[in-house]
Structure formats: C-alpha cells, structure tokens
Short mmCIF file of C-alpha atoms in Angstrom, two decimals:
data_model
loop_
_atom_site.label_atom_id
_atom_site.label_comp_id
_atom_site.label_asym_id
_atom_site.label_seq_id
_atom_site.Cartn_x
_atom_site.Cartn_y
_atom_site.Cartn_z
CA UNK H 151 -79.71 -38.74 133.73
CA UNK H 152 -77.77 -35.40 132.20
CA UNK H 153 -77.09 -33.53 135.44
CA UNK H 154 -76.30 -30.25 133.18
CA UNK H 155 -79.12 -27.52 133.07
CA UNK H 156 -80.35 -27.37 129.48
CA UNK H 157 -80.08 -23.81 127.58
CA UNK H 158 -82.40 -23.58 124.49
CA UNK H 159 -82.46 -25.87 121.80
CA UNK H 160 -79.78 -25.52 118.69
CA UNK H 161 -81.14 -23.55 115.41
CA UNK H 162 -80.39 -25.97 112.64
CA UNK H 163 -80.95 -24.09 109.16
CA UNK H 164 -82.67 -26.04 106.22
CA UNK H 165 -83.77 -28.33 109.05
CA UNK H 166 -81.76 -31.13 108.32
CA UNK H 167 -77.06 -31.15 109.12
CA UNK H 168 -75.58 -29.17 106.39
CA UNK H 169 -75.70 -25.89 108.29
CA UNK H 170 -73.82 -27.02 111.91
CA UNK H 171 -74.68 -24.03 114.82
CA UNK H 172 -71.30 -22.61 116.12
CA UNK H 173 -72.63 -23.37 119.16
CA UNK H 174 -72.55 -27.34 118.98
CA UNK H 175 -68.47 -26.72 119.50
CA UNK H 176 -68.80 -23.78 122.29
CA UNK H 177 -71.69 -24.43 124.89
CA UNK H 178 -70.44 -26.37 128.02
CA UNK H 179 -74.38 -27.71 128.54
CA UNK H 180 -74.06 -29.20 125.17
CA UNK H 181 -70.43 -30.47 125.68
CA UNK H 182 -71.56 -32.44 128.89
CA UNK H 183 -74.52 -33.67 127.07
CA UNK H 184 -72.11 -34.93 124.66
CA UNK H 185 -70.12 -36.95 127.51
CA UNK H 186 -72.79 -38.22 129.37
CA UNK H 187 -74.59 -39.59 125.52
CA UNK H 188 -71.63 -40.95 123.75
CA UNK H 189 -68.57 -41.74 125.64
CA UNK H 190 -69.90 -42.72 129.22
CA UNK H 191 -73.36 -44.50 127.64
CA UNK H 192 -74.09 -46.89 124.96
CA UNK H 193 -71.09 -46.63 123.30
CA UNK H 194 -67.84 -48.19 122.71
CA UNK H 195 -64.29 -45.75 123.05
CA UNK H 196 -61.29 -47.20 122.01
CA UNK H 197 -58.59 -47.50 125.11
CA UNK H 198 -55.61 -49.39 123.21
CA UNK H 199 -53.42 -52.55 121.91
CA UNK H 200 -53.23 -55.76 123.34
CA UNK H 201 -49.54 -55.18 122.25
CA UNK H 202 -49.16 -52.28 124.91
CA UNK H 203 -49.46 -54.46 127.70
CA UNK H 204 -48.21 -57.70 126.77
CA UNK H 205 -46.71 -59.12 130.21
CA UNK H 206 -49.27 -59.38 133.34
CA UNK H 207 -49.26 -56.47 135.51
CA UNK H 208 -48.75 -54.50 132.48
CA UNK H 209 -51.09 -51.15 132.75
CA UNK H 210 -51.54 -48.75 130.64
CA UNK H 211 -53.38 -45.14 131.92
CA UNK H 212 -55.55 -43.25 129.16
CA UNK H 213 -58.98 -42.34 129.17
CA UNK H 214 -62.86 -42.86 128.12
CA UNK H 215 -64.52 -39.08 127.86
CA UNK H 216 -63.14 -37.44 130.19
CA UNK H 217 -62.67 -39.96 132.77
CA UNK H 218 -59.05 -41.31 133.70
CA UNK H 219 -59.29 -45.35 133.10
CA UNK H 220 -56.40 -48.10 133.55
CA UNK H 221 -55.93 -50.77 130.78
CA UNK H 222 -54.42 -53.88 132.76
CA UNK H 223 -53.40 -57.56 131.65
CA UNK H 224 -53.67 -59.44 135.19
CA UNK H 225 -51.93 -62.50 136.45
CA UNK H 226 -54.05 -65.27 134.36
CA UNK H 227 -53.89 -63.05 131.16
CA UNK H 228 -57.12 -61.57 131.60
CA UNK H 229 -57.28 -57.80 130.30
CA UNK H 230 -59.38 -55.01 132.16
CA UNK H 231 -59.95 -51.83 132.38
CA UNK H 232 -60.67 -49.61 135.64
CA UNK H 233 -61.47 -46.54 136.77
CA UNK H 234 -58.30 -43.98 138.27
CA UNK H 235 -60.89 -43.25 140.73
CA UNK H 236 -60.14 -45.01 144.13
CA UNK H 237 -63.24 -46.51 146.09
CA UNK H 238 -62.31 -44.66 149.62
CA UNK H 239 -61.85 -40.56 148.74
CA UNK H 240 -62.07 -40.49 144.78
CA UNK H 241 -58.44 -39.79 144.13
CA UNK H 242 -56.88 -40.85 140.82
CA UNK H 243 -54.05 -43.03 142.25
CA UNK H 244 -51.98 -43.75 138.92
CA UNK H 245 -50.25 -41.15 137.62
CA UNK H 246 -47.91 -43.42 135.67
CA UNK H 247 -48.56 -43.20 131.82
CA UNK H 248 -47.20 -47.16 131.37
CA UNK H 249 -45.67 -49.66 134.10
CA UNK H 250 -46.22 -52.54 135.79
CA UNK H 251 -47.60 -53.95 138.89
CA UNK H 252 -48.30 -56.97 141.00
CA UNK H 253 -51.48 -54.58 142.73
CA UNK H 254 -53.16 -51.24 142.29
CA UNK H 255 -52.33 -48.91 145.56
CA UNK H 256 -53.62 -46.05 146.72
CA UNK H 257 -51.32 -43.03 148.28
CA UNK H 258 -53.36 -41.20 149.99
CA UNK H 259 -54.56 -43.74 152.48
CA UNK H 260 -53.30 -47.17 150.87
CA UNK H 261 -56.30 -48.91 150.04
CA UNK H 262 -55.06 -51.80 148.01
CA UNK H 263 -56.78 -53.48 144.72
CA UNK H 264 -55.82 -56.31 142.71
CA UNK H 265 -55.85 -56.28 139.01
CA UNK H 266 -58.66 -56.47 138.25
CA UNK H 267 -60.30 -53.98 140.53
CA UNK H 268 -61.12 -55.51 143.30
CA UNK H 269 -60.59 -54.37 147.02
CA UNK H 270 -58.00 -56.19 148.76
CA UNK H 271 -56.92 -54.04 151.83
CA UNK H 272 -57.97 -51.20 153.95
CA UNK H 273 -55.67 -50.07 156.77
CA UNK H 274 -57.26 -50.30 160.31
CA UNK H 275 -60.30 -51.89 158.72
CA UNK H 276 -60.37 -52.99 162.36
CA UNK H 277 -59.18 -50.03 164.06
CA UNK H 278 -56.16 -49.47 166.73
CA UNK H 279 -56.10 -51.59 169.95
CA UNK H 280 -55.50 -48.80 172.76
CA UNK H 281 -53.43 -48.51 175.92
CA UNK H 282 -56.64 -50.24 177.86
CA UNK H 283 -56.65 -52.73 175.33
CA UNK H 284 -59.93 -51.28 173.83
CA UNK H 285 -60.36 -51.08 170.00
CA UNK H 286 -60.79 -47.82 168.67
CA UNK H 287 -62.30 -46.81 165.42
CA UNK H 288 -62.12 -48.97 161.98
CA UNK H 289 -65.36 -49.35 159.67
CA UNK H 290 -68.43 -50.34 160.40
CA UNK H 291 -69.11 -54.02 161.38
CA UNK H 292 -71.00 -54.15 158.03
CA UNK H 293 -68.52 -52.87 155.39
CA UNK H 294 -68.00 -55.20 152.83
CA UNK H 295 -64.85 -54.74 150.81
CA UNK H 296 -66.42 -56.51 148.10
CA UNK H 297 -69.04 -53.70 147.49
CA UNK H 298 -66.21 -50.72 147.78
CA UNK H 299 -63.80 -52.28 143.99
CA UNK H 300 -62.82 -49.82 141.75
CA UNK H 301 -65.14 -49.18 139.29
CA UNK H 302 -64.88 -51.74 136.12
CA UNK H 303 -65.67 -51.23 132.39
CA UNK H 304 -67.25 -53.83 130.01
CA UNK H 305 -63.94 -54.46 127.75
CA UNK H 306 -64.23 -56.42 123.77
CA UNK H 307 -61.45 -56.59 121.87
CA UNK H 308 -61.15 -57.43 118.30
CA UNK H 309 -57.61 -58.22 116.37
CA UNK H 310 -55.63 -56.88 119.25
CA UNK H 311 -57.65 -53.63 120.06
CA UNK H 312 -59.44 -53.04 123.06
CA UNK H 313 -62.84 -51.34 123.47
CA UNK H 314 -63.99 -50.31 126.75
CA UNK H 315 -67.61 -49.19 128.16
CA UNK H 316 -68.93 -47.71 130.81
CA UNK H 317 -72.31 -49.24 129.89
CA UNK H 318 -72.69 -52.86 130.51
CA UNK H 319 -75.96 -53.08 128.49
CA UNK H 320 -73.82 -51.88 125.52
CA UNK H 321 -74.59 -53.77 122.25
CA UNK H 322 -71.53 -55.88 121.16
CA UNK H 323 -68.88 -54.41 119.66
CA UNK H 324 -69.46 -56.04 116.34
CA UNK H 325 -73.16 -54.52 115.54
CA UNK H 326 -71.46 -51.17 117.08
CA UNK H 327 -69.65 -50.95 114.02
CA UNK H 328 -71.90 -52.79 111.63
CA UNK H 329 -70.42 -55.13 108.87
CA UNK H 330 -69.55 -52.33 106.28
CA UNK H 331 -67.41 -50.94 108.67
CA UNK H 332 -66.22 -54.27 110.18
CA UNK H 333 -64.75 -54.96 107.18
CA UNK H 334 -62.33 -52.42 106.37
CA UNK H 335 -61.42 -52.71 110.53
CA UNK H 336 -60.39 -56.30 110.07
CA UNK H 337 -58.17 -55.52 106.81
CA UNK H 338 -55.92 -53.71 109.36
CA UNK H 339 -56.51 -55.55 112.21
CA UNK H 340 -56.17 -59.25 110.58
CA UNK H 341 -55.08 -61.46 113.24
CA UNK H 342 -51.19 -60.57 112.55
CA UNK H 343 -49.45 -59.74 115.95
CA UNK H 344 -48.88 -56.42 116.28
CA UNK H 345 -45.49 -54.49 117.62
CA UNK H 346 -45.79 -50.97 118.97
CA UNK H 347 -43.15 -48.51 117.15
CA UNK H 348 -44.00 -45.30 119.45
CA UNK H 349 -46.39 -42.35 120.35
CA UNK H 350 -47.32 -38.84 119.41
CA UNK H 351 -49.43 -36.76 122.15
CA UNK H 352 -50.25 -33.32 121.76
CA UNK H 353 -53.57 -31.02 123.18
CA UNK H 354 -55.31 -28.89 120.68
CA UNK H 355 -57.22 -25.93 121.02
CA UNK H 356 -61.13 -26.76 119.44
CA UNK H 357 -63.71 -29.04 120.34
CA UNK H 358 -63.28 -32.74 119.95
CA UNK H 359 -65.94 -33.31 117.01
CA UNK H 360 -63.39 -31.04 114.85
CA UNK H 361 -61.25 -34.20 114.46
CA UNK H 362 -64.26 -36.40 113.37
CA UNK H 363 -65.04 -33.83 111.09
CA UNK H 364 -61.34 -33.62 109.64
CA UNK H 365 -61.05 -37.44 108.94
CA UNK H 366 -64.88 -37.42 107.63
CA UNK H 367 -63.46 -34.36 105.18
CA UNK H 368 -62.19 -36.02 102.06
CA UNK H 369 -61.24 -33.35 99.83
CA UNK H 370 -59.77 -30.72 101.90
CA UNK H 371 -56.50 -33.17 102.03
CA UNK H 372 -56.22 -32.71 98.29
CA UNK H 373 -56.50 -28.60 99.57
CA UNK H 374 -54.80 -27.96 102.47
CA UNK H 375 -51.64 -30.28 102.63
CA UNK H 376 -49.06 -29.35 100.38
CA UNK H 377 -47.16 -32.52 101.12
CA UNK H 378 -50.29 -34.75 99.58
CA UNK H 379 -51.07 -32.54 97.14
CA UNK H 380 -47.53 -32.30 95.66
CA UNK H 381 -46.54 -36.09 96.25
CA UNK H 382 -49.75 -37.09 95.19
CA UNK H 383 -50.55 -39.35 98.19
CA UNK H 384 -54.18 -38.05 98.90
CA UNK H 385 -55.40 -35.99 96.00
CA UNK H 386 -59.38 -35.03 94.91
CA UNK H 387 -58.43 -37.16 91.51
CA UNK H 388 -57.79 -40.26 93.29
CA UNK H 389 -59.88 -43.36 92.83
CA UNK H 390 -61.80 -43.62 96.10
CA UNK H 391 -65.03 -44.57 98.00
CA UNK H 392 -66.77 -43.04 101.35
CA UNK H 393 -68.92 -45.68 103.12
CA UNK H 394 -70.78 -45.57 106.49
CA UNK H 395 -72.88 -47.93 109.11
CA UNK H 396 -76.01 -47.63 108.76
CA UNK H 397 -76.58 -45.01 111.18
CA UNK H 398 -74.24 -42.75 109.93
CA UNK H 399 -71.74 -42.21 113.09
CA UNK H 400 -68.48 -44.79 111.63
CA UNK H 401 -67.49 -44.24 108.32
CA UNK H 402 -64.29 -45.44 106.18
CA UNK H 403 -62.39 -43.06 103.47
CA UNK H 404 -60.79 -44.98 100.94
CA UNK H 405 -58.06 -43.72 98.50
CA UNK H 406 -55.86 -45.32 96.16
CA UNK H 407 -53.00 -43.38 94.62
CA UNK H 408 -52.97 -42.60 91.27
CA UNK H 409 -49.78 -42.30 89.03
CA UNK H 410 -48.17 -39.47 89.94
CA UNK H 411 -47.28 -37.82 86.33
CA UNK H 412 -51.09 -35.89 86.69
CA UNK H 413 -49.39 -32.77 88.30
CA UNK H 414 -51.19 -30.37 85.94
CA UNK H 415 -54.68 -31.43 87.32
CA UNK H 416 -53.78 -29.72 90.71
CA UNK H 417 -51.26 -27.02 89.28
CA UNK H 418 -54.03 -24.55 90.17
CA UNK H 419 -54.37 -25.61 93.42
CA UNK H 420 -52.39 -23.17 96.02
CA UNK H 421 -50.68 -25.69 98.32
CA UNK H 422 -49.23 -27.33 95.40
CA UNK H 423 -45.18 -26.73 95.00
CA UNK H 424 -43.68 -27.78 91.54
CA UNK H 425 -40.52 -27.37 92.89
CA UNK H 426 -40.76 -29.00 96.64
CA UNK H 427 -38.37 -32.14 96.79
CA UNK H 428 -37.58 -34.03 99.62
CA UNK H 429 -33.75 -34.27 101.20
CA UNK H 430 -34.11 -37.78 101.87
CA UNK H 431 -36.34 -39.69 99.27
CA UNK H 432 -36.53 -42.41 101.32
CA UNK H 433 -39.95 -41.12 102.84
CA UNK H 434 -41.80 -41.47 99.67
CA UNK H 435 -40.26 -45.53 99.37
CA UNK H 436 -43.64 -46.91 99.42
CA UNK H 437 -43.76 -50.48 99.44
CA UNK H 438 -47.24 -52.07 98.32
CA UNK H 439 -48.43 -54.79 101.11
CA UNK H 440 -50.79 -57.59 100.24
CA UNK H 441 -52.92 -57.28 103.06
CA UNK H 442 -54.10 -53.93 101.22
CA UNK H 443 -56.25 -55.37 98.74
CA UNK H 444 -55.33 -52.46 96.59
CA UNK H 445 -56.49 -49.41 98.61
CA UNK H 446 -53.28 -47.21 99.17
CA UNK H 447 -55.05 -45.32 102.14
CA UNK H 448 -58.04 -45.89 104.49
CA UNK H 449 -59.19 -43.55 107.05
CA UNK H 450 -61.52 -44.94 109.23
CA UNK H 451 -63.67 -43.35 111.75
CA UNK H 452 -65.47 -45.09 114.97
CA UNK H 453 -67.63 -42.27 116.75
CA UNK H 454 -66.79 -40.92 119.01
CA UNK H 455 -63.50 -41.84 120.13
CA UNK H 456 -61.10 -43.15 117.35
CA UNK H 457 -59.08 -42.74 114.17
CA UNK H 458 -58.07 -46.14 112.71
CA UNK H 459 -55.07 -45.00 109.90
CA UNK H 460 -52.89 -46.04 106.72
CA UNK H 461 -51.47 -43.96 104.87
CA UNK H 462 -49.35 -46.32 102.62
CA UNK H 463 -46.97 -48.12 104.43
CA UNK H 464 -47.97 -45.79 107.97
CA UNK H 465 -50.59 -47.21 110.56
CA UNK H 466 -51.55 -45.62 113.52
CA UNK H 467 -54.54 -45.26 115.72
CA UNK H 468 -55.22 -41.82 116.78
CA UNK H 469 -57.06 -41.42 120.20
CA UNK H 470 -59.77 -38.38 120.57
CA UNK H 471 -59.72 -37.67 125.03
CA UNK H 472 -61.81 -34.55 125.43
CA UNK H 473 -60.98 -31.73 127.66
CA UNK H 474 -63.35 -29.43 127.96
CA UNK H 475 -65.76 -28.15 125.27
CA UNK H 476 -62.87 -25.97 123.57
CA UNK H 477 -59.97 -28.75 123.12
CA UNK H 478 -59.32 -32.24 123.43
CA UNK H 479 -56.18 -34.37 124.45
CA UNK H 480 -54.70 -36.96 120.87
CA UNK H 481 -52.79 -39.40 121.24
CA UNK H 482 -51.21 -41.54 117.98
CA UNK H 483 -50.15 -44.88 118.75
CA UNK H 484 -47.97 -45.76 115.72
CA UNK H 485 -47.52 -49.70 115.60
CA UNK H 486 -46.02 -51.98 112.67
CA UNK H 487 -46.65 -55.85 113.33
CA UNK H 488 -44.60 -58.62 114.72
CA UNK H 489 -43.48 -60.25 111.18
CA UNK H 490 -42.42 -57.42 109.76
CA UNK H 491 -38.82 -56.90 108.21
CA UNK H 492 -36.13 -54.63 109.79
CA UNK H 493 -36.64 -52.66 106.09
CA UNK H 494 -40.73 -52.10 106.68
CA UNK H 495 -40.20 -51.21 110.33
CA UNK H 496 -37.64 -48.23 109.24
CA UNK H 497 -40.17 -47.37 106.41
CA UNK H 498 -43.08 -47.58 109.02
CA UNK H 499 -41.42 -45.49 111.29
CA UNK H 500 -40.28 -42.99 108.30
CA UNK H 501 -43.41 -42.51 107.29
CA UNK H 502 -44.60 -42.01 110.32
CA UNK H 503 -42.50 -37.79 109.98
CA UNK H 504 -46.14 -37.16 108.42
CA UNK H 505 -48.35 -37.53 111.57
CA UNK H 506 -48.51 -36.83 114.83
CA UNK H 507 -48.21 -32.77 116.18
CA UNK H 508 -44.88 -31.55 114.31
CA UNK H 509 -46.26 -33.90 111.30
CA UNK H 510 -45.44 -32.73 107.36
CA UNK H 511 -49.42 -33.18 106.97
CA UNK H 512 -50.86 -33.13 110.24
CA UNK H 513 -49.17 -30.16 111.68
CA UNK H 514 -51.65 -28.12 109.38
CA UNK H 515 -54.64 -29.95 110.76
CA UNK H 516 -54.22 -28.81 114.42
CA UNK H 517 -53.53 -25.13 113.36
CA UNK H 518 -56.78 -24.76 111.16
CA UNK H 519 -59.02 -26.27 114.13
CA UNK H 520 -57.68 -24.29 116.59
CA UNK H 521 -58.32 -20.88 113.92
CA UNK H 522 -61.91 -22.83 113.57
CA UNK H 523 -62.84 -22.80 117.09
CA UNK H 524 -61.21 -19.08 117.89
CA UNK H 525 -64.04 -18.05 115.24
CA UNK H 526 -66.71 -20.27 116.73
CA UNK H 527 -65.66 -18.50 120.28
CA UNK H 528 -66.49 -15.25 118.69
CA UNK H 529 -69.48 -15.79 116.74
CA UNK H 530 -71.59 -17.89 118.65
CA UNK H 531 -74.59 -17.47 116.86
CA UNK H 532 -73.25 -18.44 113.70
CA UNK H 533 -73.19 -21.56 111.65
CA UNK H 534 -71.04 -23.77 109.27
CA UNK H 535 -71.94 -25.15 105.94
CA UNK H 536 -71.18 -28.33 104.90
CA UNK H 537 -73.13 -28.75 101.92
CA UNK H 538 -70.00 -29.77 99.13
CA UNK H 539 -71.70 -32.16 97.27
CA UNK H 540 -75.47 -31.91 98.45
CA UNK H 541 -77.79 -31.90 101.60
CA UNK H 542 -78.69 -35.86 101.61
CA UNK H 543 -76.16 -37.95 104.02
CA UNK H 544 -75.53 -41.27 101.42
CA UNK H 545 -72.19 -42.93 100.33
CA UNK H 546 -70.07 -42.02 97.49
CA UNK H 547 -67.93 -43.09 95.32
CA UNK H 548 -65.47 -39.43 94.80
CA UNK H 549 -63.73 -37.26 97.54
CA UNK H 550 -65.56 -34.27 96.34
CA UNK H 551 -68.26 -34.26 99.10
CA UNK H 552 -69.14 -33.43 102.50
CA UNK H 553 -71.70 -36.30 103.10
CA UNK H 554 -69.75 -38.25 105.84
CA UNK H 555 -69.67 -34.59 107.86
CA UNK H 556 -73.41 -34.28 107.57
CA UNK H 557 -74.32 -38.20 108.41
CA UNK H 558 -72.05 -37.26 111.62
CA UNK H 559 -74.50 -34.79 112.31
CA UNK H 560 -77.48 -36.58 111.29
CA UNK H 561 -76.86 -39.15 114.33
CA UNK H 562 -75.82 -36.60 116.38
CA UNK H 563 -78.94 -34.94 116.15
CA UNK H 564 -81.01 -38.25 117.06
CA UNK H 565 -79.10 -38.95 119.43
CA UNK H 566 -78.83 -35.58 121.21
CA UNK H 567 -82.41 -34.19 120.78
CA UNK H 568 -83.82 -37.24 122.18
CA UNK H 569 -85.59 -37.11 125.53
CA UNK H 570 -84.62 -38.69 128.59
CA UNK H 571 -86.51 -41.88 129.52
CA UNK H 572 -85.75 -43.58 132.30
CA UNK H 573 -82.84 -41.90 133.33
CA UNK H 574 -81.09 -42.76 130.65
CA UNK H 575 -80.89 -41.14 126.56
CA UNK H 576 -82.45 -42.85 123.25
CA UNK H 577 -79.38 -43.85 121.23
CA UNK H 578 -80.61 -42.47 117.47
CA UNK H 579 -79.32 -42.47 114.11
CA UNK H 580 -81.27 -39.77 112.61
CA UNK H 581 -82.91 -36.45 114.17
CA UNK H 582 -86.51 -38.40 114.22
CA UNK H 583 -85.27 -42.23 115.14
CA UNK H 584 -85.96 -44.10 117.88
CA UNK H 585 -83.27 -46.33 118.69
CA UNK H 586 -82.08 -48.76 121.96
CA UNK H 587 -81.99 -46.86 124.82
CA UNK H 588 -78.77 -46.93 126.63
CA UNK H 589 -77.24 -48.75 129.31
CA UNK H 590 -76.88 -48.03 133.21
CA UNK H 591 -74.05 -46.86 135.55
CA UNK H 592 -71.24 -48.63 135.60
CA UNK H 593 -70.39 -48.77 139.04
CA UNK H 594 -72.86 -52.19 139.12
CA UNK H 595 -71.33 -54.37 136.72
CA UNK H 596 -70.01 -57.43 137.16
CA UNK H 597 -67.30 -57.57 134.20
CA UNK H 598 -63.77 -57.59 136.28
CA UNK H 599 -61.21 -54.90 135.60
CA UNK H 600 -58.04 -53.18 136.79
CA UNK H 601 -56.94 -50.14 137.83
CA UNK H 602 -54.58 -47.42 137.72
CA UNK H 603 -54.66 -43.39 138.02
CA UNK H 604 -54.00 -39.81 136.57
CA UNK H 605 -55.29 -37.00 134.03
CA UNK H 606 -54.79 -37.65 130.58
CA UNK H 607 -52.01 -35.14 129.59
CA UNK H 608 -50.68 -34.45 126.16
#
C-alpha cells in the first residue's frame, strides 16, 4: 500500500486536465504516491541497451524510481536486473557506474551473490570454533541462503532495450505500449545491432513530469529554440502527427522537415536569428536513412520513465531517475548501430552538440523547467493551463496543440485518484476508469537477476 499520509485531494479546474494544480510538481505526499503507482508498480521503466553490457559480467548501475538497480549479462548470456540493496544490512554495494564482474560482493560484511542475484556466501554462516573447541555464534540453524538473494526485477527486452519491473504481475511489455506506439518503437529499434557512441548526465532542478511534459509539447520547439527555429529542424509549419496508446500515458511526435527557404513564416517569431550561421556546417549535413520511412524526427514518450529520440541523423534515449519531488537525475545514452559507416558515426556523434545538458537545443529546456518549478515553489495554490488547441485529449495531425500534455494528465488522474484495493492501486487511463490492478512486491518473484550498487548521480 502507499505508506505516505494523504493531504487533501488536488483542485482540478474545468474538471477535466487542462488546468494542472501547481501542486502535482511540489507536494512530497503526491510525489511518493507517484513512485509507489508508476515506477515501482504495474509499470515498465526503461534501464538500458543490450549493447551496454555486451560481455558476461558486464553490469551496468542506474535506476527504476528512485531505487538504485544493477543491469547484468551473466555467465550463460542471461540479462538481469537487481536491486543495489544487499540482503544482510540494506547497503547499496555498487557504486561503480559500468564494470565487470565474475560475482556481486558486499563491503560492509562480504556477503557474496552471483549474477543473477542469488546468495552465495555469508562469512561465519557457521560461526568461530573457540579456544575450547566450542562454536560460537553464526545464523540460525534455519537460515536459508536461498530466501536472503538480492531482490530481482521482471526484465523484457525488445530490439536491444531492456525494461525492468518491480511488479511481476506486470502486463507484457508489448500491450504496455500498445501497437500504435509499438510501431514507431520498432522503426528505431529494428533488429540492427546497436553500438553505444557515449553519455550525457546532468540533475535538473523541477519535478520529473516536466520532462514528459516537454517532449509531449510540440510547438514550443518551433518557440523556444532558436537553433530549430532558424535551421528549420523542428518548426510549427512542419508536416507532422501526435499519436497516443489508448490510454493516453505513451505518445509519439512526428515531424518531417520542410524545405528550408519558408524563413518568413517564423520571421516574427523571437528566437528566430536571420543572421545566425554555424562555424562548422558540418552539423546541419543531414543524411536521409531508409529506415526513416520519411519522418525526419520522432519523439517518443513511454510513461513514466523514457525518451526514445531522432532528431535526423541523432538517436538517443534519454532516461527520467527522480530525485525528490523538486528534480530528477537524466541521463542520454547516445548510440549509432553496428553497420554504420565511419562518415554516419562522425555525423551521429556531431549531431549529437544539440542534446544532452550544454546542448544548442536542450540547454534551454533544463533552464525553463527549473524557472517553472521555482514558480510552482512559490505559488502553490496555483495552476497551469494547457489548453492550446482545446480541452478534449485526441490525436492530431499539427504541432499546434497541447493534447498529448492533457492525455498525460488524463491517466494520471485515473491512475492517482484511484483507491487502494488490496494493498495495491487501480492502474487507470482516465479520471473515472477502472483498469488492472497492479502487481505485488517484488521481493517474491522468481524471475533471476543481478546485482550491483550506488545512488544514481548526474
């Protein structure tokens, strides 16, 4: 069940999600609610690439929520994911970001487990033979190291990404994202071996749903970032397409670039700068792929943990780790894939300048969350608006909307406001559905996994 004390319900104007409280990004009840409903239950959160642990013993340390977890390939190939949580005293025992290892070992008082998870050694299980040749202390005659493993997460993964869940009553990972979303995740993740090209990590200031809300926000590209607007990468006159799952929480932005000669239809617009020109004009060599299908850019969102990118010839996943209600750990993983040419890896990797926390673009999107959720800090009672476009949640076929902000909301809503029922929350897509109800701890699966330790850190 939610251990946190309840304060009163949210005031949602209008009734329905175009008017979001202030106080869904500031109240620390609401932010463990959030935890508890979405990353630890019924839920999938991204954890990684197959392609960042390729050997076995390879680990990898991020995190689900809040919660330190190890991604691990062990000895036959197998890939799991742990808990940084060891079995004897709770401490987080891997503090290593990458590495690898034949076992998982504990400092503080070297209990040993394998790869995937399991408990292979306590010191003086048996206790210490003393001068009389007595036996003195060890665990009790009924300990059984097989109930004391780290704890193990119910892992899918899908064209080289992994998924991980605390819930082992979770629905597959496939109806988690629904077909209309499935589809645009398989155009970037085709089967094609993928090649890691390098990380971006930075902590910023506002409350994790901020960066859902960003990627959800279609037009405010063609606003805010003067490199789109004046390169014409990501403009409001683009030929594009919003589309959700049917419950609203995924969606998928898609963009293609238009010719670039329409400069005076965004003239007006603030952030654009006639004059701007780039040093090296090498970052705008966009090469079209065929794998694209036409698209020049898709944005897609899995709630609540992931950003799945391209921007042109750029692909990254972007990793949401909360920290508190009031800022959240990202992580980009930019990647490229195995058969690509020397030439697309150096674009990749050029293109890549326009991401991550010193980013052309996405420099700007970390400052005006962090203004956002200074305001919400001060004005509690307040509320956003997010009614561009309408107040109905439905896809659409221009950038000039706000619908994939308030379908967000709509499952948010269902999903939060539902009651407790058997210890555990309904999962909802709407403020009035009834949907499965979510899965139990998962300290009592039986899925193997690995494990490593440490606090996500940007």
């Amino acid at each position: 069940m939610d251990s946190a004390p309840h304060e009163a319900p949210l005031r949602w104007e209008a009734g329905g999600t175009s008017r979001i409280p202030f106080a869904a990004y500031t109240r620390d009840d609401l932010h463990r609610q959030e935890l508890e409903r979405f990353f630890y239950r019924g839920h999938w959160c991204y954890v990684g690439l197959e392609a960042e642990i390729p050997n076995p013993g390879d680990f990898k340390r991020t995190a689900v929520g809040e919660r330190s977890v190890i991604l691990v390939r062990a000895q036959d190939g197998g890939i799991h994911v742990v808990e940084n949580v060891c079995a004897h005293r709770g401490m987080a025992f891997c503090r290593e970001r990458h590495g690898n290892r034949k076992s998982f070992t504990c400092p503080y008082h070297q209990w040993n487990y394998n790869l995937s998870g399991k408990l292979m050694g306590v010191p003086f299980r048996r206790g210490v033979r003393d001068e009389a040749g007595e036996m003195q202390g060890g665990m009790p005659e009924d300990f059984k190291p097989e109930d004391h493993g780290l704890t193990r997460l119910k892992v899918a993964t899908r064209g080289g990404v992994v998924f991980a869940s605390f819930d082992h009553e979770v629905e597959s990972l496939e109806d988690f994202m629904g077909p209309v979303i499935l589809r645009w995740f398989d155009r970037l993740f085709n089967g094609r071996k993928l090649k890691i090209l390098g990380y971006n990590r930075q902590r910023i200031p506002g409350n994790w749903k901020l960066m859902q809300e960003n990627i959800k926000d279609p037009y405010h590209p063609g606003l805010l970032h003067t490199w789109f607007v004046t390169f014409g990468l990501w403009r409001a006159d683009n030929k594009s397409q919003l589309v959700m799952d049917e419950r609203h929480r995924h969606a998928a932005m898609i963009s293609t670039r238009g010719q670039q000669g329409a400069a005076s239809q965004v003239t007006q617009v603030s952030s654009f700068k006639e004059k701007m020109s780039l040093e090296d004009a090498r970052f705008l060599d966009i090469v079209p792929e065929p794998w694209w299908g036409g698209p020049t850019a898709v944005m897609t969102t899995l709630f609540p943990s992931v950003i799945l990118q391209q921007q042109v010839n750029s692909v990254s996943t972007r990793h949401i780790q909360p920290d508190g209600h009031g800022a959240f750990f990202f992580e980009w993983t930019h990647f490229g894939f195995e058969d690509d040419t020397e030439a697309m890896q150096q674009r990749r990797l050029r293109q890549a300048n326009l991401f991550g926390p010193a980013g052309f673009v996405s420099a700007d999107d970390g400052e005006v969350i962090e203004l956002s959720q200074m305001a919400f800090e001060s004005k509690p009672g307040h509320r956003a608006l997010a009614e561009l476009g309408g107040r109905e949640v439905a896809d659409a076929d221009h950038m000039v909307t706000e619908t994939l902000i308030r379908g967000m909301y709509e499952y948010w809503r269902g999903v939060m406001e539902a009651p407790e029922e058997g210890g555990a929350a309904q999962a909802g897509g709407s403020p009035d559905a009834t949907a499965a109800q979510a899965g139990g701890p998962a300290a009592t699966a039986a899925a193997p996994s690995a494990s490593s330790e440490g606090r996500v850190a940007s």
